[in-house]
Amino acid sequence: MKFARFLCVAIAACASLVHAQAPASGYPVRPVKMVVGYPPGGTLDIVARSLANELQKELKQSFVIENRAGAGGLVGAQSVLNAPRDGYTLLMAIGSHTVLPAVQPKMPYDTLNDFVPVTMVGTSPNMLVVRADSPARTLAEFFQQAKASGLPPNYGTPGIGTTTHVTAVMLERASGVPMNHIPFKGSADTNQALLSGQVPVIFASIVSAGPAIRDGRVRALGIVGEKRSALLPDVPTFAESKVPGVLGNNWLGLLAPAGTPAAIVNRLSAAIAAIGARPEFQANLRLQGVEPQNVGQAEFGRMLAHEVAAYKEVARSAKISNE
């Protein structure tokens, strides 16, 4: 009798183990939801849909985009954490994900510990941009002219606590040249403010300012990154202009909630690595102003941790807050 009970318990335990491992080994067996914390039609949304289409081909299962806009991505991220940690609800995130804990005093989750990195697929770095008729042709000339004027130049960004705002503060601190922040409501308003002469300089991403740079209406004097962007190879990095340590790469990448089986995260990461190597996928990213950069879990995780720490330090010292 005791042996029979032991056998039943053992069989039940084995069945439970098989059931727990089955989703990872056969993943995905049903449609996967990819949450985008912004409205449809934006760059992140377009890139997420392109990635979802490729994942569907690669893993033979539907990947569905769900837009959960609000609070700069917080609403979408929280919805992912409220779902089961089984790999069937993922977060497509952008660089603001690591800025939020620096500028939001009351975060509803832990940015680093509540999510695990899957893969970064690309970047759209921030730049310092002036109008084409600006007398400054280089970043050094811009700083020299700002110092000579005796007045901090006004600069525009899409808003307080945005990635571009933090990039500007980092550049201000690294260069020793004070500037005066003028926040606008989004990238379109910021770009228009520059073109109309409301501000002499703005901080913007390749996505938002790239078209005006290419048609000659504005000029980028410097860009974030360890090396020049292939999308704008003539624009020197801030580091090249002797202003190192400025962040604001505006990465785009896939995250999973902590607790998602490692086998599933690994499978997704490997699938996206294969997708990221395809010329047609890279071409689709470049059309959106995104430079393809396939970065795996470990390196992506290190980058996230570095950004969170750096942004928190800058926001604290500069007293940047969205509260």
mmCIF file of C-alpha atoms in Angstrom:
data_model
loop_
_atom_site.group_PDB
_atom_site.id
_atom_site.type_symbol
_atom_site.label_atom_id
_atom_site.label_comp_id
_atom_site.label_asym_id
_atom_site.label_seq_id
_atom_site.Cartn_x
_atom_site.Cartn_y
_atom_site.Cartn_z
ATOM 1 C CA MET A 1 0.000 0.000 0.000
ATOM 2 C CA LYS A 2 2.815 2.373 0.948
ATOM 3 C CA PHE A 3 4.653 1.464 -2.238
ATOM 4 C CA ALA A 4 1.529 2.182 -4.280
ATOM 5 C CA ARG A 5 1.167 5.609 -2.661
ATOM 6 C CA PHE A 6 4.872 6.307 -3.280
ATOM 7 C CA LEU A 7 4.496 5.264 -6.912
ATOM 8 C CA CYS A 8 1.500 7.560 -7.387
ATOM 9 C CA VAL A 9 3.373 10.494 -5.851
ATOM 10 C CA ALA A 10 6.415 9.780 -8.030
ATOM 11 C CA ILE A 11 4.312 9.583 -11.187
ATOM 12 C CA ALA A 12 2.546 12.817 -10.278
ATOM 13 C CA ALA A 13 5.864 14.547 -9.650
ATOM 14 C CA CYS A 14 7.257 13.374 -12.990
ATOM 15 C CA ALA A 15 4.119 14.500 -14.767
ATOM 16 C CA SER A 16 4.368 17.884 -13.086
ATOM 17 C CA LEU A 17 8.005 18.212 -14.131
ATOM 18 C CA VAL A 18 7.237 17.272 -17.727
ATOM 19 C CA HIS A 19 4.350 19.747 -17.760
ATOM 20 C CA ALA A 20 6.626 22.504 -16.426
ATOM 21 C CA GLN A 21 9.340 21.796 -18.993
ATOM 22 C CA ALA A 22 7.050 21.286 -21.971
ATOM 23 C CA PRO A 23 6.344 24.980 -22.652
ATOM 24 C CA ALA A 24 10.091 25.709 -22.878
ATOM 25 C CA SER A 25 10.995 22.721 -25.037
ATOM 26 C CA GLY A 26 8.098 23.190 -27.463
ATOM 27 C CA TYR A 27 7.912 26.983 -27.339
ATOM 28 C CA PRO A 28 5.969 28.622 -28.817
ATOM 29 C CA VAL A 29 2.853 26.458 -29.031
ATOM 30 C CA ARG A 30 0.369 29.363 -29.195
ATOM 31 C CA PRO A 31 0.445 33.037 -30.253
ATOM 32 C CA VAL A 32 2.921 35.292 -28.461
ATOM 33 C CA LYS A 33 1.999 38.849 -27.450
ATOM 34 C CA MET A 34 4.584 41.619 -27.867
ATOM 35 C CA VAL A 35 3.555 44.725 -25.922
ATOM 36 C CA VAL A 36 4.578 48.174 -27.205
ATOM 37 C CA GLY A 37 4.111 50.924 -24.623
ATOM 38 C CA TYR A 38 3.447 53.598 -27.252
ATOM 39 C CA PRO A 39 0.727 54.336 -29.836
ATOM 40 C CA PRO A 40 0.649 52.597 -33.232
ATOM 41 C CA GLY A 41 2.611 54.137 -36.093
ATOM 42 C CA GLY A 42 5.733 55.221 -34.207
ATOM 43 C CA THR A 43 9.205 53.907 -34.887
ATOM 44 C CA LEU A 44 9.151 51.393 -32.018
ATOM 45 C CA ASP A 45 5.768 50.097 -33.157
ATOM 46 C CA ILE A 46 6.908 49.730 -36.777
ATOM 47 C CA VAL A 47 10.122 47.951 -35.792
ATOM 48 C CA ALA A 48 8.195 45.688 -33.386
ATOM 49 C CA ARG A 49 5.807 44.689 -36.175
ATOM 50 C CA SER A 50 8.673 43.977 -38.547
ATOM 51 C CA LEU A 51 10.364 41.826 -35.882
ATOM 52 C CA ALA A 52 7.073 40.056 -35.107
ATOM 53 C CA ASN A 53 6.635 39.135 -38.778
ATOM 54 C CA GLU A 54 10.136 37.665 -38.906
ATOM 55 C CA LEU A 55 9.699 35.782 -35.627
ATOM 56 C CA GLN A 56 6.498 34.273 -36.977
ATOM 57 C CA LYS A 57 8.461 32.886 -39.938
ATOM 58 C CA GLU A 58 11.372 31.778 -37.775
ATOM 59 C CA LEU A 59 9.409 30.080 -34.972
ATOM 60 C CA LYS A 60 6.285 29.040 -36.940
ATOM 61 C CA GLN A 61 3.874 30.785 -34.586
ATOM 62 C CA SER A 62 1.996 34.083 -34.522
ATOM 63 C CA PHE A 63 3.566 37.082 -32.766
ATOM 64 C CA VAL A 64 0.918 39.735 -32.107
ATOM 65 C CA ILE A 65 1.581 43.404 -31.281
ATOM 66 C CA GLU A 66 -0.476 45.003 -28.512
ATOM 67 C CA ASN A 67 -0.148 48.763 -28.044
ATOM 68 C CA ARG A 68 -0.506 49.812 -24.382
ATOM 69 C CA ALA A 69 0.423 53.505 -24.464
ATOM 70 C CA GLY A 70 0.742 55.724 -21.417
ATOM 71 C CA ALA A 71 3.169 57.340 -18.953
ATOM 72 C CA GLY A 72 6.167 57.122 -21.249
ATOM 73 C CA GLY A 73 6.048 53.338 -21.512
ATOM 74 C CA LEU A 74 5.185 52.569 -17.876
ATOM 75 C CA VAL A 75 1.675 51.315 -18.669
ATOM 76 C CA GLY A 76 2.885 48.815 -21.237
ATOM 77 C CA ALA A 77 5.734 47.566 -19.068
ATOM 78 C CA GLN A 78 3.444 47.074 -16.085
ATOM 79 C CA SER A 79 0.972 45.093 -18.189
ATOM 80 C CA VAL A 80 3.750 42.682 -19.128
ATOM 81 C CA LEU A 81 4.670 42.174 -15.477
ATOM 82 C CA ASN A 82 1.017 41.477 -14.630
ATOM 83 C CA ALA A 83 0.894 38.620 -17.175
ATOM 84 C CA PRO A 84 2.102 35.050 -16.567
ATOM 85 C CA ARG A 85 5.895 34.670 -16.792
ATOM 86 C CA ASP A 86 5.665 31.982 -19.462
ATOM 87 C CA GLY A 87 7.203 33.661 -22.517
ATOM 88 C CA TYR A 88 3.869 34.462 -24.131
ATOM 89 C CA THR A 89 3.846 38.137 -23.100
ATOM 90 C CA LEU A 90 6.961 40.152 -23.953
ATOM 91 C CA LEU A 91 7.927 43.837 -23.942
ATOM 92 C CA MET A 92 9.318 45.686 -26.949
ATOM 93 C CA ALA A 93 11.094 48.602 -25.299
ATOM 94 C CA ILE A 94 13.103 51.691 -26.218
ATOM 95 C CA GLY A 95 15.841 53.744 -24.541
ATOM 96 C CA SER A 96 13.416 55.629 -22.298
ATOM 97 C CA HIS A 97 13.033 52.335 -20.377
ATOM 98 C CA THR A 98 16.340 53.035 -18.589
ATOM 99 C CA VAL A 99 15.679 56.776 -18.171
ATOM 100 C CA LEU A 100 12.345 56.318 -16.383
ATOM 101 C CA PRO A 101 13.770 55.061 -13.064
ATOM 102 C CA ALA A 102 15.976 58.160 -12.980
ATOM 103 C CA VAL A 103 13.190 60.708 -13.516
ATOM 104 C CA GLN A 104 10.171 58.899 -12.008
ATOM 105 C CA PRO A 105 10.442 59.000 -8.198
ATOM 106 C CA LYS A 106 7.744 56.347 -7.706
ATOM 107 C CA MET A 107 8.388 53.539 -10.153
ATOM 108 C CA PRO A 108 5.829 50.690 -10.032
ATOM 109 C CA TYR A 109 8.527 48.117 -10.827
ATOM 110 C CA ASP A 110 12.288 47.527 -10.731
ATOM 111 C CA THR A 111 13.620 48.188 -14.229
ATOM 112 C CA LEU A 112 16.600 45.854 -13.917
ATOM 113 C CA ASN A 113 15.345 43.102 -11.619
ATOM 114 C CA ASP A 114 11.783 42.728 -12.903
ATOM 115 C CA PHE A 115 12.830 42.217 -16.539
ATOM 116 C CA VAL A 116 15.434 40.090 -18.287
ATOM 117 C CA PRO A 117 17.058 41.209 -21.555
ATOM 118 C CA VAL A 118 16.415 39.103 -24.646
ATOM 119 C CA THR A 119 18.096 41.024 -27.482
ATOM 120 C CA MET A 120 18.721 44.564 -28.637
ATOM 121 C CA VAL A 121 17.937 44.957 -32.334
ATOM 122 C CA GLY A 122 19.011 48.514 -33.133
ATOM 123 C CA THR A 123 19.675 52.092 -32.073
ATOM 124 C CA SER A 124 18.719 55.622 -33.093
ATOM 125 C CA PRO A 125 21.304 57.795 -31.316
ATOM 126 C CA ASN A 126 20.650 61.319 -30.061
ATOM 127 C CA MET A 127 22.392 64.276 -31.700
ATOM 128 C CA LEU A 128 22.986 67.986 -31.221
ATOM 129 C CA VAL A 129 21.366 69.697 -34.205
ATOM 130 C CA VAL A 130 21.472 73.282 -35.493
ATOM 131 C CA ARG A 131 19.882 74.974 -38.501
ATOM 132 C CA ALA A 132 21.770 74.932 -41.791
ATOM 133 C CA ASP A 133 22.424 78.688 -41.537
ATOM 134 C CA SER A 134 24.064 78.375 -38.113
ATOM 135 C CA PRO A 135 27.583 79.850 -37.978
ATOM 136 C CA ALA A 136 28.722 76.779 -36.026
ATOM 137 C CA ARG A 137 30.071 74.082 -38.328
ATOM 138 C CA THR A 138 31.511 71.866 -35.577
ATOM 139 C CA LEU A 139 30.767 71.114 -31.946
ATOM 140 C CA ALA A 140 33.932 72.962 -30.903
ATOM 141 C CA GLU A 141 32.758 76.073 -32.783
ATOM 142 C CA PHE A 142 29.349 75.823 -31.140
ATOM 143 C CA PHE A 143 30.938 75.758 -27.680
ATOM 144 C CA GLN A 144 33.293 78.628 -28.542
ATOM 145 C CA GLN A 145 30.446 80.797 -29.796
ATOM 146 C CA ALA A 146 28.318 79.975 -26.749
ATOM 147 C CA LYS A 147 31.144 81.003 -24.410
ATOM 148 C CA ALA A 148 31.836 84.182 -26.396
ATOM 149 C CA SER A 149 28.181 85.249 -26.228
ATOM 150 C CA GLY A 150 28.197 85.203 -22.441
ATOM 151 C CA LEU A 151 24.655 83.779 -22.457
ATOM 152 C CA PRO A 152 23.679 80.090 -22.139
ATOM 153 C CA PRO A 153 22.159 79.049 -25.484
ATOM 154 C CA ASN A 154 18.575 77.797 -25.422
ATOM 155 C CA TYR A 155 18.112 74.223 -26.571
ATOM 156 C CA GLY A 156 14.955 72.274 -27.284
ATOM 157 C CA THR A 157 13.991 68.680 -26.513
ATOM 158 C CA PRO A 158 10.727 66.698 -26.735
ATOM 159 C CA GLY A 159 10.178 67.167 -23.001
ATOM 160 C CA ILE A 160 11.489 67.103 -19.437
ATOM 161 C CA GLY A 161 12.970 63.775 -18.434
ATOM 162 C CA THR A 162 13.209 62.404 -21.971
ATOM 163 C CA THR A 163 16.279 60.568 -23.218
ATOM 164 C CA THR A 164 17.211 63.622 -25.289
ATOM 165 C CA HIS A 165 16.958 65.869 -22.225
ATOM 166 C CA VAL A 166 19.305 63.651 -20.229
ATOM 167 C CA THR A 167 21.705 63.504 -23.197
ATOM 168 C CA ALA A 168 21.756 67.314 -23.285
ATOM 169 C CA VAL A 169 22.496 67.567 -19.561
ATOM 170 C CA MET A 170 25.316 65.028 -19.924
ATOM 171 C CA LEU A 171 26.830 67.039 -22.769
ATOM 172 C CA GLU A 172 26.453 70.262 -20.800
ATOM 173 C CA ARG A 173 28.279 68.769 -17.829
ATOM 174 C CA ALA A 174 31.015 67.101 -19.878
ATOM 175 C CA SER A 175 31.742 70.242 -21.915
ATOM 176 C CA GLY A 176 31.446 72.754 -19.090
ATOM 177 C CA VAL A 177 29.244 74.946 -21.308
ATOM 178 C CA PRO A 178 25.947 75.863 -19.589
ATOM 179 C CA MET A 179 22.762 75.699 -21.670
ATOM 180 C CA ASN A 180 19.122 76.563 -21.030
ATOM 181 C CA HIS A 181 16.492 73.842 -21.533
ATOM 182 C CA ILE A 182 13.285 74.641 -23.439
ATOM 183 C CA PRO A 183 10.980 71.571 -23.384
ATOM 184 C CA PHE A 184 8.446 71.039 -26.171
ATOM 185 C CA LYS A 185 5.592 68.574 -26.619
ATOM 186 C CA GLY A 186 7.184 65.861 -28.712
ATOM 187 C CA SER A 187 9.734 65.582 -31.498
ATOM 188 C CA ALA A 188 7.639 67.282 -34.184
ATOM 189 C CA ASP A 189 7.262 70.455 -32.112
ATOM 190 C CA THR A 190 10.955 70.392 -31.222
ATOM 191 C CA ASN A 191 12.022 70.130 -34.860
ATOM 192 C CA GLN A 192 9.655 72.940 -35.853
ATOM 193 C CA ALA A 193 11.018 75.146 -33.069
ATOM 194 C CA LEU A 194 14.500 74.790 -34.544
ATOM 195 C CA LEU A 195 13.393 75.432 -38.132
ATOM 196 C CA SER A 196 11.349 78.490 -37.135
ATOM 197 C CA GLY A 197 14.154 79.987 -35.068
ATOM 198 C CA GLN A 198 12.511 79.625 -31.640
ATOM 199 C CA VAL A 199 15.671 77.875 -30.432
ATOM 200 C CA PRO A 200 19.129 77.795 -32.038
ATOM 201 C CA VAL A 201 19.815 74.157 -31.195
ATOM 202 C CA ILE A 202 17.920 70.985 -30.362
ATOM 203 C CA PHE A 203 18.714 67.482 -29.209
ATOM 204 C CA ALA A 204 17.021 64.858 -31.349
ATOM 205 C CA SER A 205 17.353 61.265 -32.507
ATOM 206 C CA ILE A 206 18.214 60.130 -36.027
ATOM 207 C CA VAL A 207 14.602 59.034 -36.397
ATOM 208 C CA SER A 208 13.209 62.520 -35.790
ATOM 209 C CA ALA A 209 15.929 64.762 -37.267
ATOM 210 C CA GLY A 210 17.413 62.475 -39.927
ATOM 211 C CA PRO A 211 15.109 63.567 -42.796
ATOM 212 C CA ALA A 212 15.818 67.293 -42.222
ATOM 213 C CA ILE A 213 19.557 66.574 -42.032
ATOM 214 C CA ARG A 214 19.519 64.657 -45.300
ATOM 215 C CA ASP A 215 17.595 67.374 -47.164
ATOM 216 C CA GLY A 216 19.972 70.061 -45.892
ATOM 217 C CA ARG A 217 17.646 72.092 -43.665
ATOM 218 C CA VAL A 218 19.561 71.327 -40.476
ATOM 219 C CA ARG A 219 23.023 70.106 -39.517
ATOM 220 C CA ALA A 220 24.106 67.673 -36.796
ATOM 221 C CA LEU A 221 27.278 68.698 -34.975
ATOM 222 C CA GLY A 222 27.708 65.612 -32.818
ATOM 223 C CA ILE A 223 26.148 62.257 -32.063
ATOM 224 C CA VAL A 224 26.056 59.735 -29.220
ATOM 225 C CA GLY A 225 27.982 56.498 -29.647
ATOM 226 C CA GLU A 226 31.369 54.829 -29.452
ATOM 227 C CA LYS A 227 31.636 55.055 -33.230
ATOM 228 C CA ARG A 228 29.914 57.030 -35.955
ATOM 229 C CA SER A 229 26.500 55.946 -37.117
ATOM 230 C CA ALA A 230 26.396 54.255 -40.510
ATOM 231 C CA LEU A 231 23.188 56.215 -41.157
ATOM 232 C CA LEU A 232 25.007 59.556 -40.790
ATOM 233 C CA PRO A 233 28.691 58.722 -41.284
ATOM 234 C CA ASP A 234 29.751 62.379 -41.665
ATOM 235 C CA VAL A 235 28.583 63.303 -38.154
ATOM 236 C CA PRO A 236 31.370 62.902 -35.555
ATOM 237 C CA THR A 237 30.649 61.362 -32.187
ATOM 238 C CA PHE A 238 30.739 63.500 -29.068
ATOM 239 C CA ALA A 239 33.774 61.492 -27.960
ATOM 240 C CA GLU A 240 35.576 62.429 -31.186
ATOM 241 C CA SER A 241 34.896 66.051 -30.299
ATOM 242 C CA LYS A 242 36.578 65.508 -26.927
ATOM 243 C CA VAL A 243 33.312 65.288 -24.964
ATOM 244 C CA PRO A 244 33.241 61.656 -23.764
ATOM 245 C CA GLY A 245 30.729 59.786 -21.631
ATOM 246 C CA VAL A 246 27.534 61.164 -23.177
ATOM 247 C CA LEU A 247 24.736 58.578 -23.358
ATOM 248 C CA GLY A 248 21.469 58.482 -25.297
ATOM 249 C CA ASN A 249 21.658 55.696 -27.842
ATOM 250 C CA ASN A 250 17.873 55.200 -28.006
ATOM 251 C CA TRP A 251 18.141 51.437 -28.282
ATOM 252 C CA LEU A 252 15.224 49.262 -29.353
ATOM 253 C CA GLY A 253 15.065 45.792 -27.882
ATOM 254 C CA LEU A 254 13.020 42.903 -26.555
ATOM 255 C CA LEU A 255 12.617 42.193 -22.833
ATOM 256 C CA ALA A 256 10.863 39.408 -20.945
ATOM 257 C CA PRO A 257 9.502 39.528 -17.397
ATOM 258 C CA ALA A 258 11.834 38.072 -14.780
ATOM 259 C CA GLY A 259 10.951 34.456 -14.107
ATOM 260 C CA THR A 260 10.472 33.580 -17.774
ATOM 261 C CA PRO A 261 12.133 30.176 -18.327
ATOM 262 C CA ALA A 262 15.732 30.620 -19.468
ATOM 263 C CA ALA A 263 15.214 28.126 -22.285
ATOM 264 C CA ILE A 264 12.514 30.372 -23.765
ATOM 265 C CA VAL A 265 14.639 33.505 -23.442
ATOM 266 C CA ASN A 266 17.532 31.680 -25.102
ATOM 267 C CA ARG A 267 15.314 30.453 -27.931
ATOM 268 C CA LEU A 268 14.003 33.965 -28.584
ATOM 269 C CA SER A 269 17.491 35.455 -28.452
ATOM 270 C CA ALA A 270 18.841 32.911 -30.939
ATOM 271 C CA ALA A 271 15.902 33.440 -33.284
ATOM 272 C CA ILE A 272 16.351 37.233 -33.254
ATOM 273 C CA ALA A 273 20.095 36.847 -33.838
ATOM 274 C CA ALA A 274 19.299 34.902 -37.011
ATOM 275 C CA ILE A 275 16.739 37.505 -38.052
ATOM 276 C CA GLY A 276 19.095 40.398 -37.305
ATOM 277 C CA ALA A 277 21.693 38.985 -39.698
ATOM 278 C CA ARG A 278 19.296 39.126 -42.655
ATOM 279 C CA PRO A 279 19.960 42.017 -45.078
ATOM 280 C CA GLU A 280 16.251 42.579 -45.724
ATOM 281 C CA PHE A 281 15.513 43.026 -42.002
ATOM 282 C CA GLN A 282 18.462 45.383 -41.629
ATOM 283 C CA ALA A 283 17.206 47.385 -44.609
ATOM 284 C CA ASN A 284 13.764 47.687 -42.992
ATOM 285 C CA LEU A 285 15.354 49.073 -39.826
ATOM 286 C CA ARG A 286 17.409 51.626 -41.737
ATOM 287 C CA LEU A 287 14.282 52.855 -43.522
ATOM 288 C CA GLN A 288 12.952 53.789 -40.064
ATOM 289 C CA GLY A 289 16.130 55.611 -39.073
ATOM 290 C CA VAL A 290 17.298 52.715 -36.907
ATOM 291 C CA GLU A 291 20.816 51.356 -37.154
ATOM 292 C CA PRO A 292 20.834 47.534 -36.891
ATOM 293 C CA GLN A 293 22.754 46.323 -33.849
ATOM 294 C CA ASN A 294 22.125 42.765 -32.769
ATOM 295 C CA VAL A 295 23.272 42.604 -29.148
ATOM 296 C CA GLY A 296 22.805 39.436 -27.104
ATOM 297 C CA GLN A 297 21.503 38.930 -23.593
ATOM 298 C CA ALA A 298 24.672 39.402 -21.551
ATOM 299 C CA GLU A 299 25.942 42.530 -23.313
ATOM 300 C CA PHE A 300 22.443 44.010 -23.488
ATOM 301 C CA GLY A 301 22.025 43.430 -19.759
ATOM 302 C CA ARG A 302 25.333 45.135 -18.945
ATOM 303 C CA MET A 303 24.349 48.115 -21.086
ATOM 304 C CA LEU A 304 20.978 48.452 -19.331
ATOM 305 C CA ALA A 305 22.607 48.386 -15.894
ATOM 306 C CA HIS A 306 25.170 50.997 -16.929
ATOM 307 C CA GLU A 307 22.511 53.306 -18.346
ATOM 308 C CA VAL A 308 20.234 53.066 -15.305
ATOM 309 C CA ALA A 309 23.100 53.956 -12.961
ATOM 310 C CA ALA A 310 24.397 56.791 -15.162
ATOM 311 C CA TYR A 311 20.973 58.326 -15.766
ATOM 312 C CA LYS A 312 20.117 58.199 -12.068
ATOM 313 C CA GLU A 313 23.320 60.041 -11.181
ATOM 314 C CA VAL A 314 22.692 62.746 -13.798
ATOM 315 C CA ALA A 315 19.021 63.177 -12.883
ATOM 316 C CA ARG A 316 19.872 63.448 -9.191
ATOM 317 C CA SER A 317 22.628 66.019 -9.654
ATOM 318 C CA ALA A 318 20.641 68.054 -12.206
ATOM 319 C CA LYS A 319 17.368 67.649 -10.276
ATOM 320 C CA ILE A 320 15.468 66.265 -13.261
ATOM 321 C CA SER A 321 12.104 64.801 -12.323
ATOM 322 C CA ASN A 322 8.795 64.043 -14.019
ATOM 323 C CA GLU A 323 6.892 64.286 -10.731
#
